[in-house]
Tab-separated table of C-alpha atoms in Angstrom:
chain	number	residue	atom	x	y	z
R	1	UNK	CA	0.000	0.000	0.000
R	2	UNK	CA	2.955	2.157	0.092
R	3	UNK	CA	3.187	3.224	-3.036
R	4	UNK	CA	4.152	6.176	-5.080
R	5	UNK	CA	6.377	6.168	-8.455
R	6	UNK	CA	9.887	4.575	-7.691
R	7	UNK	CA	12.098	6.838	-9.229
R	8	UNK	CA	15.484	5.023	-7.995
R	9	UNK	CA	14.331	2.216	-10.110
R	10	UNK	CA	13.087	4.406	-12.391
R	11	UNK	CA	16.714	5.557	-12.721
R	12	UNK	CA	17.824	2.179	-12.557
R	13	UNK	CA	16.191	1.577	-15.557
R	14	UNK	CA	17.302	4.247	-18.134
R	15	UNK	CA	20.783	3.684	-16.385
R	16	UNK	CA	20.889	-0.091	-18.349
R	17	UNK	CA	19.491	1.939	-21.731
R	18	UNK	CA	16.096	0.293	-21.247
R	19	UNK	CA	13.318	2.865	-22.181
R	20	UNK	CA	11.117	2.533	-18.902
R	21	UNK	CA	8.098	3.034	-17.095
R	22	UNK	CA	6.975	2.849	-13.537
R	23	UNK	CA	3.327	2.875	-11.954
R	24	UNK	CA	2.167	4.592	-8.661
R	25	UNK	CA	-0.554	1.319	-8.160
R	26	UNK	CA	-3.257	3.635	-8.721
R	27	UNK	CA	-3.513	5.731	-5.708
R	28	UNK	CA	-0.930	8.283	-3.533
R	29	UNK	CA	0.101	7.960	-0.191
R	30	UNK	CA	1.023	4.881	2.246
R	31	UNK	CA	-1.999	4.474	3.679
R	32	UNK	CA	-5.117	2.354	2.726
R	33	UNK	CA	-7.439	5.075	3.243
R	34	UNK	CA	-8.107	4.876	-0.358
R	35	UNK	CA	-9.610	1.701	-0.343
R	36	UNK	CA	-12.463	2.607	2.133
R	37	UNK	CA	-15.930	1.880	0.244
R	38	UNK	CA	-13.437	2.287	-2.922
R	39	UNK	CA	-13.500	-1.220	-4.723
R	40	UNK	CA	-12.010	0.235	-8.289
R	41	UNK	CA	-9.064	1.553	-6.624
R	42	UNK	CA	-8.313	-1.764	-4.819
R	43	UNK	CA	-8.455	-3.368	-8.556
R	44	UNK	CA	-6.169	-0.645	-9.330
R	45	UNK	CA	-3.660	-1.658	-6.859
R	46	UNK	CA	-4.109	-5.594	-7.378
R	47	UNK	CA	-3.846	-5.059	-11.115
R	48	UNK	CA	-4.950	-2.725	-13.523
R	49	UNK	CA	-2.778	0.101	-13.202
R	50	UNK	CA	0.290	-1.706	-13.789
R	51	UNK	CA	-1.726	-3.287	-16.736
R	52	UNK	CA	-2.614	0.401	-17.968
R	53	UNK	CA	0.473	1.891	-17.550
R	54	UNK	CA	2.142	-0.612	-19.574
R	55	UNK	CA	-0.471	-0.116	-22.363
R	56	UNK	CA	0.478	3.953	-22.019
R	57	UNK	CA	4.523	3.092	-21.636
R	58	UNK	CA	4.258	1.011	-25.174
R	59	UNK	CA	1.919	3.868	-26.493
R	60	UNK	CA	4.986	6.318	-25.910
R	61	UNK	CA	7.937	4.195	-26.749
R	62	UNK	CA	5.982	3.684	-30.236
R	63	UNK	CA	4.875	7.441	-30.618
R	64	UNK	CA	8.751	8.751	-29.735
R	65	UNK	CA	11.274	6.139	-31.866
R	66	UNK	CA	8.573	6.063	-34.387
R	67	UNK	CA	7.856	2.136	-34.650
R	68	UNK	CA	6.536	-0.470	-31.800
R	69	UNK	CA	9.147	-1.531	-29.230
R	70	UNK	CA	11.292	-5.377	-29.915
R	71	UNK	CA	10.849	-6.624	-26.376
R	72	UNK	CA	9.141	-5.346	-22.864
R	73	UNK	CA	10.830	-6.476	-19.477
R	74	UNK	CA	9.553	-6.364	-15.872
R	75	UNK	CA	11.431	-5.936	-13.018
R	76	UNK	CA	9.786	-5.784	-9.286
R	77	UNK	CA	9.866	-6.701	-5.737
R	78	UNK	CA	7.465	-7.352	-3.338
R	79	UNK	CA	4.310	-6.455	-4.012
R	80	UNK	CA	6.368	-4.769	-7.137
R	81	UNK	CA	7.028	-9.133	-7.556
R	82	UNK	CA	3.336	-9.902	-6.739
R	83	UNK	CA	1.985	-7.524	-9.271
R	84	UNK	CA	4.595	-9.353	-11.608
R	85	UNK	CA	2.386	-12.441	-11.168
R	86	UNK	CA	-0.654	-10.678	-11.498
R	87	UNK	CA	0.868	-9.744	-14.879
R	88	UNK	CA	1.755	-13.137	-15.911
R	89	UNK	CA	-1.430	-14.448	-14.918
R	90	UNK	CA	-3.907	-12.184	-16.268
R	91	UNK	CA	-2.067	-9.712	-18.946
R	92	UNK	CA	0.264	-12.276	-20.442
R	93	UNK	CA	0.933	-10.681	-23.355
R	94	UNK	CA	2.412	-7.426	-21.712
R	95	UNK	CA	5.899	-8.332	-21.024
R	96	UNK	CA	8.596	-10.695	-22.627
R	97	UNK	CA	10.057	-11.342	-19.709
R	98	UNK	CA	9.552	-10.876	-15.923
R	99	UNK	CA	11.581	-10.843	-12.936
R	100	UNK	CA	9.493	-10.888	-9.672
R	101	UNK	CA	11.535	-10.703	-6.330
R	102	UNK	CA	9.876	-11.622	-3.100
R	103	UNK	CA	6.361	-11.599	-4.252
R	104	UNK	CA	3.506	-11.214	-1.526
R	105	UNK	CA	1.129	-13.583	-3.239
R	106	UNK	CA	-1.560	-15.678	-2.254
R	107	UNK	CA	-1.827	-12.015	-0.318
R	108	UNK	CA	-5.185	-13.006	1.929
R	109	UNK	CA	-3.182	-15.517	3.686
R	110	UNK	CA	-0.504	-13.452	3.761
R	111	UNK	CA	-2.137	-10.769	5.231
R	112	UNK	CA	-3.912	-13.030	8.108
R	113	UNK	CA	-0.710	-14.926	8.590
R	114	UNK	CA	1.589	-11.480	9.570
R	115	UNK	CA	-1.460	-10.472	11.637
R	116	UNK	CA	-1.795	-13.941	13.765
R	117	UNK	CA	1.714	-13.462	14.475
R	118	UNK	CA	1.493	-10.136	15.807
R	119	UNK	CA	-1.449	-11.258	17.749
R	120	UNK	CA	0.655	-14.574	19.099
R	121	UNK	CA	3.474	-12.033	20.357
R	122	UNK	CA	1.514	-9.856	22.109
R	123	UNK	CA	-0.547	-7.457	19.829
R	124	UNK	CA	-2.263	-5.088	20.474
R	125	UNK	CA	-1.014	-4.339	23.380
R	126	UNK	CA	2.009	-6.543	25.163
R	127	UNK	CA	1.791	-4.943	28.501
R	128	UNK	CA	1.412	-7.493	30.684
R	129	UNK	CA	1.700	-10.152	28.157
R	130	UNK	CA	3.737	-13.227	29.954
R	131	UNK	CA	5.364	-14.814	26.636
R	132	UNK	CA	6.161	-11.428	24.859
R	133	UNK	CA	9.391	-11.119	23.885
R	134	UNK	CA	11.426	-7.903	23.589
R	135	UNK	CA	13.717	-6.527	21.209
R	136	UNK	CA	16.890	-7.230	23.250
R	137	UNK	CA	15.245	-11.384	23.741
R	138	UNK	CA	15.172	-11.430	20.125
R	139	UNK	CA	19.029	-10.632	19.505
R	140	UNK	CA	19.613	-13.663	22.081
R	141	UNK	CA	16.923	-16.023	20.150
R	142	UNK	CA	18.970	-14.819	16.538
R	143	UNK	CA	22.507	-15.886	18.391
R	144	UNK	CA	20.832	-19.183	19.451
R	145	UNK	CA	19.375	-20.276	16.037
R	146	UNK	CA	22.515	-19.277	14.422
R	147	UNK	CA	24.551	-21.465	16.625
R	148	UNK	CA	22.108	-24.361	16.340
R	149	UNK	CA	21.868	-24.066	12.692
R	150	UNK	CA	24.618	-22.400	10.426
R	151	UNK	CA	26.571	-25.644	10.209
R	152	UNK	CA	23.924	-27.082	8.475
R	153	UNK	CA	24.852	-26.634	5.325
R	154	UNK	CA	28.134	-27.845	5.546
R	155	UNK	CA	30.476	-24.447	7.128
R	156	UNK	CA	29.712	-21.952	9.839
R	157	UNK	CA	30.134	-18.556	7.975
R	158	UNK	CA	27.182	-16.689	9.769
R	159	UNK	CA	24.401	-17.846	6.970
R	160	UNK	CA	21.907	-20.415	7.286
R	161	UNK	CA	21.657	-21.420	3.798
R	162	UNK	CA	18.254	-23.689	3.392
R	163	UNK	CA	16.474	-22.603	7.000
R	164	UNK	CA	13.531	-25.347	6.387
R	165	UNK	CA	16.271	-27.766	7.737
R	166	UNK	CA	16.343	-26.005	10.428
R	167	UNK	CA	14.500	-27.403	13.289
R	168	UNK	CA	15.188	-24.866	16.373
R	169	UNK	CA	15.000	-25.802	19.489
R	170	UNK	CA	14.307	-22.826	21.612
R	171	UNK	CA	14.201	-24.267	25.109
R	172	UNK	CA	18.088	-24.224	24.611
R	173	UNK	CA	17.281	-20.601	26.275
R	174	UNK	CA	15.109	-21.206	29.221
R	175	UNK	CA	16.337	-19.264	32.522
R	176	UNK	CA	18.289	-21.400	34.921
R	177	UNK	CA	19.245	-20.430	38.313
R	178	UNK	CA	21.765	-17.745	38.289
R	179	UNK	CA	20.942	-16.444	34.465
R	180	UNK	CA	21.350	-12.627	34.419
R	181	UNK	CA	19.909	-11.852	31.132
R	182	UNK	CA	19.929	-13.053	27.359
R	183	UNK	CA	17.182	-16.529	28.505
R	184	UNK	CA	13.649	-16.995	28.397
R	185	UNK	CA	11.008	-18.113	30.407
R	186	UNK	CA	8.982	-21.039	29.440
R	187	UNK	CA	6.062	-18.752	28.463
R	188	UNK	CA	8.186	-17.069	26.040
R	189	UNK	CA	10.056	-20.437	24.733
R	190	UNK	CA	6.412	-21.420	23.917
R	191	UNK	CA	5.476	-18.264	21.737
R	192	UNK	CA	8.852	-18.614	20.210
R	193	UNK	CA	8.508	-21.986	19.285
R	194	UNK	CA	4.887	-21.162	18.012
R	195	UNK	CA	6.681	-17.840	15.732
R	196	UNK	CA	8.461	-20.842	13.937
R	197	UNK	CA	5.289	-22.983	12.803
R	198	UNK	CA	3.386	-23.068	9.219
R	199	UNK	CA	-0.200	-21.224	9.982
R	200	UNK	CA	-2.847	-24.167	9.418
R	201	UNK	CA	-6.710	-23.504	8.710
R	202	UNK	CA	-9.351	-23.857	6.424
R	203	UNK	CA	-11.827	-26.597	6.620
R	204	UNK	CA	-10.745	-29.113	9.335
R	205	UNK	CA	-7.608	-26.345	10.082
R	206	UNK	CA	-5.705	-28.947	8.093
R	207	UNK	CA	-4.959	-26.556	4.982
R	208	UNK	CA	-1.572	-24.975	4.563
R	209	UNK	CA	-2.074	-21.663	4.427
R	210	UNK	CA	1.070	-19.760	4.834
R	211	UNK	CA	4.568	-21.377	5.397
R	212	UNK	CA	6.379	-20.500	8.437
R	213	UNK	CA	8.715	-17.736	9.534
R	214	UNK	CA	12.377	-18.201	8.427
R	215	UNK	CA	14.619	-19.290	10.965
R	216	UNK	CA	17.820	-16.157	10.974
R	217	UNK	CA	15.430	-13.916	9.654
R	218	UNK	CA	14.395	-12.690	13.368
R	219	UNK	CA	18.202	-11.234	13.531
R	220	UNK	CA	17.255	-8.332	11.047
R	221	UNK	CA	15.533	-5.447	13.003
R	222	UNK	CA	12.842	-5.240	10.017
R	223	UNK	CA	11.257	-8.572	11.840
R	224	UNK	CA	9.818	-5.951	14.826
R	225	UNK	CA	7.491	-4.926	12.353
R	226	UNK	CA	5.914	-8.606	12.982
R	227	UNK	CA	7.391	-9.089	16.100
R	228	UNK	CA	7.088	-5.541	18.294
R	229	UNK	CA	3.841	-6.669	19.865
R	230	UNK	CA	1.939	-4.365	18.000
R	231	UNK	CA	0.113	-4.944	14.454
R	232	UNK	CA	1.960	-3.219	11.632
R	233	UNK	CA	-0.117	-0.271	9.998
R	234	UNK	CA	-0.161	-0.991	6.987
R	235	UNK	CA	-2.062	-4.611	7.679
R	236	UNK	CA	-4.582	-2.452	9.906
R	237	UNK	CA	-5.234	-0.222	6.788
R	238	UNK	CA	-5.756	-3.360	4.963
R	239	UNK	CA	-8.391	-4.726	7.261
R	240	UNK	CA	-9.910	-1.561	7.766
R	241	UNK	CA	-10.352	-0.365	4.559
R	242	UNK	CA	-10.218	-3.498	2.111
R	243	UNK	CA	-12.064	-6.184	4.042
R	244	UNK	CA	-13.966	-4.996	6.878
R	245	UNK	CA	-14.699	-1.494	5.552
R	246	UNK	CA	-14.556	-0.096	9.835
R	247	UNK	CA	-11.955	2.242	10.165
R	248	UNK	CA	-12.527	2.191	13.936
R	249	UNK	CA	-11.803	-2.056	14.139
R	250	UNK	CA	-9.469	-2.430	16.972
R	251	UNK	CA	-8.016	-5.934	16.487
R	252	UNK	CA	-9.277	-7.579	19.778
R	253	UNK	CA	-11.546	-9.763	18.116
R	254	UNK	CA	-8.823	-10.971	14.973
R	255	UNK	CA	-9.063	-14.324	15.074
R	256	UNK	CA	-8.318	-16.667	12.077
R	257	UNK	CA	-12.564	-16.468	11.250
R	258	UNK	CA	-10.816	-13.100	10.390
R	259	UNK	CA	-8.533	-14.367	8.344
R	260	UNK	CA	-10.723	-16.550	6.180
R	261	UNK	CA	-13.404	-13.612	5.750
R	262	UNK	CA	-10.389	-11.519	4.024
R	263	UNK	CA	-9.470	-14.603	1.803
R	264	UNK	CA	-13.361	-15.192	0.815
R	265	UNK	CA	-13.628	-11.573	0.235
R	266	UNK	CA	-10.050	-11.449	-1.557
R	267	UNK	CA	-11.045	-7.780	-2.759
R	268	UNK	CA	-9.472	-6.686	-6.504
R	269	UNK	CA	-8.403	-10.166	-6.851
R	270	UNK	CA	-5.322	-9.655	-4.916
R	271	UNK	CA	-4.403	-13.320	-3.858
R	272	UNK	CA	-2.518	-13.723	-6.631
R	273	UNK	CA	-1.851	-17.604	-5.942
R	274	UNK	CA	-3.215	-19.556	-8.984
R	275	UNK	CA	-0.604	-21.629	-10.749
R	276	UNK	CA	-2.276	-21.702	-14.453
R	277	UNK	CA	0.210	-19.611	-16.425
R	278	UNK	CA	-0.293	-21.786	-19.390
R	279	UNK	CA	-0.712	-18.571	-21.570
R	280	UNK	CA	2.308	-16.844	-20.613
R	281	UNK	CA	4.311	-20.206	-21.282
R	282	UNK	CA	2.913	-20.585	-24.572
R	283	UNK	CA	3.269	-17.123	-25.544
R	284	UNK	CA	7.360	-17.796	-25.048
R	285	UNK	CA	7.145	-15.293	-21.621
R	286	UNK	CA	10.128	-15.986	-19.025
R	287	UNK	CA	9.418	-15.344	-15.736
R	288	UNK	CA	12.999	-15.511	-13.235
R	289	UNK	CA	11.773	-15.018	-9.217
R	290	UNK	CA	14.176	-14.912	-6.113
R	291	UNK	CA	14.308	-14.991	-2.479
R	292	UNK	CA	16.088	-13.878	0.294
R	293	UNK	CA	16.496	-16.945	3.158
R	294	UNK	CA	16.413	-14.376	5.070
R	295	UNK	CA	13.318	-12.589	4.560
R	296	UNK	CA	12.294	-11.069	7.284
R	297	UNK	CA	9.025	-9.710	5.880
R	298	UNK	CA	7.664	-12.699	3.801
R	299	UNK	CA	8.518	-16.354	4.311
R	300	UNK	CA	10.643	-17.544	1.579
R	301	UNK	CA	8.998	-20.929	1.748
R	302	UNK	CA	6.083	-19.199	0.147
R	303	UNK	CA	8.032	-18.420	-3.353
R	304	UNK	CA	8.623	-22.804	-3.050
R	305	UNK	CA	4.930	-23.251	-2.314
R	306	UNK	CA	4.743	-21.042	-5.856
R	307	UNK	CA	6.821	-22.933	-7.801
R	308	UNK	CA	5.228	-26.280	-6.441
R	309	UNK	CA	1.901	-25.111	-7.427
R	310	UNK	CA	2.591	-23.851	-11.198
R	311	UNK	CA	4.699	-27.758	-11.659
R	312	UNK	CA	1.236	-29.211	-10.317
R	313	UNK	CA	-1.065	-26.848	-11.907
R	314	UNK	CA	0.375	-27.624	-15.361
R	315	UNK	CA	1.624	-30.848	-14.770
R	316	UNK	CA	5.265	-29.749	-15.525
R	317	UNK	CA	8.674	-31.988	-14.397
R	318	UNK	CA	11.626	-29.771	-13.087
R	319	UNK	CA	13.336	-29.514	-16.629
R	320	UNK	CA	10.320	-28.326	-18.316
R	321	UNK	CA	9.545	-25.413	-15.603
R	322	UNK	CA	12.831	-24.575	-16.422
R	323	UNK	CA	11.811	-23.620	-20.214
R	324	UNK	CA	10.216	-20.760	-18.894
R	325	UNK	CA	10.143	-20.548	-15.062
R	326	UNK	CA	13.256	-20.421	-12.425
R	327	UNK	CA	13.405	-19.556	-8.656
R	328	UNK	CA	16.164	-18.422	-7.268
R	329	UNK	CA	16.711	-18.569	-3.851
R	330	UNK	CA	19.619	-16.115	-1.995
R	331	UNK	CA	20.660	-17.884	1.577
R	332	UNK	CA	21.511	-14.673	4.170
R	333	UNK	CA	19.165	-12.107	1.938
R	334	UNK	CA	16.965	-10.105	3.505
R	335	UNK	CA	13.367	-8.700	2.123
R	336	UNK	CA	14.787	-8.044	-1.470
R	337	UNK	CA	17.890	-6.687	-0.505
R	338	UNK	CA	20.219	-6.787	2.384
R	339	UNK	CA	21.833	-8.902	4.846
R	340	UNK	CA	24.647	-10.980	5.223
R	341	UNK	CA	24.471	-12.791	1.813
R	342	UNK	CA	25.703	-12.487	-0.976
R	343	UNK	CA	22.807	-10.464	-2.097
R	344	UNK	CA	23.466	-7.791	-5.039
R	345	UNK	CA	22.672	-8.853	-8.432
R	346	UNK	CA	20.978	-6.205	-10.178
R	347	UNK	CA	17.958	-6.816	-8.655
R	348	UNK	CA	17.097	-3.231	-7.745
R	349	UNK	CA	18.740	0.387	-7.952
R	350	UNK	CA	22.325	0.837	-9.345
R	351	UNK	CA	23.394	0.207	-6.140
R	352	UNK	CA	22.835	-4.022	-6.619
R	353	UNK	CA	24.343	-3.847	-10.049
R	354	UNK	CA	27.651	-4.464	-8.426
R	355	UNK	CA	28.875	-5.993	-11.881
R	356	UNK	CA	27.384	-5.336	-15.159
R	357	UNK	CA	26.900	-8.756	-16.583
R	358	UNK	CA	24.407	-11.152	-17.349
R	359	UNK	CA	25.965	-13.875	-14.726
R	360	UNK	CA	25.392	-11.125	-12.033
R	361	UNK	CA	22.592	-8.769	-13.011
R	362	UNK	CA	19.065	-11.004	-12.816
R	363	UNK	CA	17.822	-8.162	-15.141
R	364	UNK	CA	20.370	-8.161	-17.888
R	365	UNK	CA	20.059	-12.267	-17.250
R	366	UNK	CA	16.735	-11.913	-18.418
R	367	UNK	CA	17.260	-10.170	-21.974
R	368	UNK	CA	19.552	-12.786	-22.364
R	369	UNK	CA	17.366	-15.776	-21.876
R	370	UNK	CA	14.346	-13.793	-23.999
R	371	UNK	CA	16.634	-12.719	-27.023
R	372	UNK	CA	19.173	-15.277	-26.933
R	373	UNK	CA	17.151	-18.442	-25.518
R	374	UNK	CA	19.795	-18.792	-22.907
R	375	UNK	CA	18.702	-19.203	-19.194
R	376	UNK	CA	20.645	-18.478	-16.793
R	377	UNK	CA	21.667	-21.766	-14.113
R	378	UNK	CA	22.675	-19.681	-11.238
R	379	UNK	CA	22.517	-16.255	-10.692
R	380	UNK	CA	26.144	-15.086	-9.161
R	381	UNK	CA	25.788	-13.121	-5.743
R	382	UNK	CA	28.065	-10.393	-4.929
R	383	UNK	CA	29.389	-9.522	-1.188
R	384	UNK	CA	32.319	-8.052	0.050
R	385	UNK	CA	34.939	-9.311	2.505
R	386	UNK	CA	36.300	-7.190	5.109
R	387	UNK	CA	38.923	-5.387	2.854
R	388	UNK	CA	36.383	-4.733	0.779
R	389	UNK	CA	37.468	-7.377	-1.974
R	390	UNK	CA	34.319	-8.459	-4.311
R	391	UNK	CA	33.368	-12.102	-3.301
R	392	UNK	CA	31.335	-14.085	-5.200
R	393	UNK	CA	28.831	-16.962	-4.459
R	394	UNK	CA	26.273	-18.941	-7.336
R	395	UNK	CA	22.366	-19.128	-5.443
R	396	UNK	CA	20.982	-22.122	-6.956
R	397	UNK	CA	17.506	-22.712	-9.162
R	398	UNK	CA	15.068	-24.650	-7.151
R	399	UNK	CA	15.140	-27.020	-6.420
R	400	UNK	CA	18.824	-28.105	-6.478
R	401	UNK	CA	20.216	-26.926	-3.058
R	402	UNK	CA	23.220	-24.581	-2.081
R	403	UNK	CA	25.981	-27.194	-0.566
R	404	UNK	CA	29.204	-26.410	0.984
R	405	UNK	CA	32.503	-28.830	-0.839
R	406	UNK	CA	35.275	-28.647	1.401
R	407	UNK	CA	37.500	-29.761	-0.899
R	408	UNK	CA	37.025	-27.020	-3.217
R	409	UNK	CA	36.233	-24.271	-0.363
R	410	UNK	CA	33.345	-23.542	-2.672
R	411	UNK	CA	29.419	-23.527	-2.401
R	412	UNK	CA	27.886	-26.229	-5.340
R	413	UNK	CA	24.173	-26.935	-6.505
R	414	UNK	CA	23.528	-30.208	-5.794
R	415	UNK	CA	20.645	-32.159	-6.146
């Protein structure tokens, strides 16, 4: 709901000589005011003015070089990679090519699963809460998952490459006689352990509805906005305004009856979660996603759950996704950017285009697997060591995993 023209990717854009376009998602502000008793501007968010400002974008490229543009890329994060989707889904003839970072989709569940978390830590109001756990607890409970987990993968470098082997065990922290600080008490042990699970519901509560939070993604500060013991205000606006249409709900009530009213509702069609994208395949679209392991804002198990559901929806092995679909996912990335990863390849602003290549810049990767018919494998990370020397690590296409080979001192894609 925060929206507004992005003019650093705006920039980002021209910078790389594409002529480019950028959409405000039909309203001003970072509020969901708009939305109350508003239903068109809610499609406009969900879809249609990306859609429409495409339409305009070509209308101009055509009217200013004098003939129709060759080729039209898309490159977003977020809900920037969920209106991606949307595109893919519904508009598949707008773009050649998409790259979707991060993408809130099946949004309802989204939405409901943020809010049940806030609610499980404390929300609205923690005072007096016995599990809730403050900022300080959470820098101890990011210390503790890192030392139970960062081996995992084969070397302890401060990066927990695939977190859904990670099965934390948080009563490692329980107070103990003569503990002066940095433990919990068993109330809190039990809400953390609880932060870590899938959310469940639907009929017979037996439905997967939202994958859980990522283990290491608590150690970003961005995670208070889930984790503060209060909601976050944009997912207030969205209740408010989008679903319930009471700008004076409190929250007291939210319950996951809540949650399943938003997803029935699903106003503008902004799940986003249906895996038929049999036109854009057939069309010749690409579509390249990624995902920080380290997402502190969406679960990165949710861009798997995504893949899964396109290879099931069109009945599609690994190989022949591949033809036109690839996940990426970027161990020690945070929400699009960020982190301790490995983390900047051209995914957004000049400042990820750390080299200007199509092995390191997921944008430039994507003209190159549109006009040349060659997809990229991996997509190379950049980092930096402590001098400041470029480092380099390959995130892997799903679902071949990130391992560490001692013998080489390298990370590989295995199997």
């Amino acid at each position: 709901m925060d929206v507004g023209i992005d003019y650093t990717n705006l920039d980002y854009g021209t910078s790389l000589h594409f002529a480019t376009i950028a959409s405000d998602g039909g309203h001003d502000g970072n509020t969901g005011l708009p939305f109350l008793n508003n239903p068109e501007v809610i499609s406009d968010f969900s879809f249609r003015a990306l859609h429409a400002s495409t339409l305009i974008g070509k209308q101009l490229v055509e009217e200013f070089y004098g003939r129709p543009h060759d080729t039209a890329y898309y490159l977003g994060c977020s809900t920037g990679g969920r209106q991606g989707m949307q595109a893919a889904l519904k508009f598949p003839e707008d773009f050649d090519g998409i790259v979707a970072g991060a993408p809130a989709v099946n949004t309802n569940f989204l939405e409901g699963w943020a809010t049940m978390l806030g609610k499980l830590v404390g929300a609205p109001d923690p005072t007096g809460t016995p599990g809730f756990i403050p900022p300080e607890l959470w820098d101890s409970v990011a210390e503790e998952v890192l030392r139970q987990c960062d081996a995992l993968d084969g070397v302890e470098d401060g990066i927990i490459t695939e977190p859904d082997e990670c099965v934390f065990r948080p009563e490692a922290l329980i107070c103990e006689d003569g503990d002066e600080g940095g433990c919990l008490t068993k109330e809190q042990v039990e809400v953390v352990r609880s932060v870590y699970q899938p959310m469940y519901g639907g009929s017979g509560m037996g439905e997967l509805l939202s994958p859980r939070f990522d283990p290491g993604a608590e150690a970003d500060g961005g995670a208070q906005r889930w984790l503060s013991g209060s909601f976050d205000p944009l997912i207030v606006d969205w209740y408010r305004f989008a679903i319930l249409n009471d700008s004076t709900y409190d929250f007291e009530n939210f319950s996951m009856d809540t949650v399943m009213l938003g997803a029935s509702i699903n106003p503008g069609d902004i799940e986003t979660f249906s895996g038929n994208l049999s036109a854009f395949k057939a069309r010749g679209g690409k579509f390249l996603t990624y995902h920080g392991r380290r997402d502190q804002l969406i679960p990165s198990g949710s861009s798997k759950c995504t893949y899964d559901l396109i290879s099931r929806t069109l009945a599609l092995s690994r190989s022949s996704m591949d033809t036109f679909y690839r996940l990426f996912l970027v161990p020690g990335m945070n929400h699009c950017i960020g982190g301790p990863g490995f983390m900047l390849f051209g995914q957004m602003g000049a400042v990820s285009n750390a080299l200007n290549n199509s092995d390191s810049n997921v944008l430039l990767a994507m003209v190159k697997w549109v006009e040349g018919d060659v997809g990229p494998d991996v997509v190379r990370g950049i980092g930096f060591g402590s001098a400041g020397e470029v480092i380099m690590r390959s995130h892997c296409r799903y679902p071949m995993r990130s391992m560490w080979d001692e013998g080489k001192r390298e990370f590989e894609c295995v199997v």
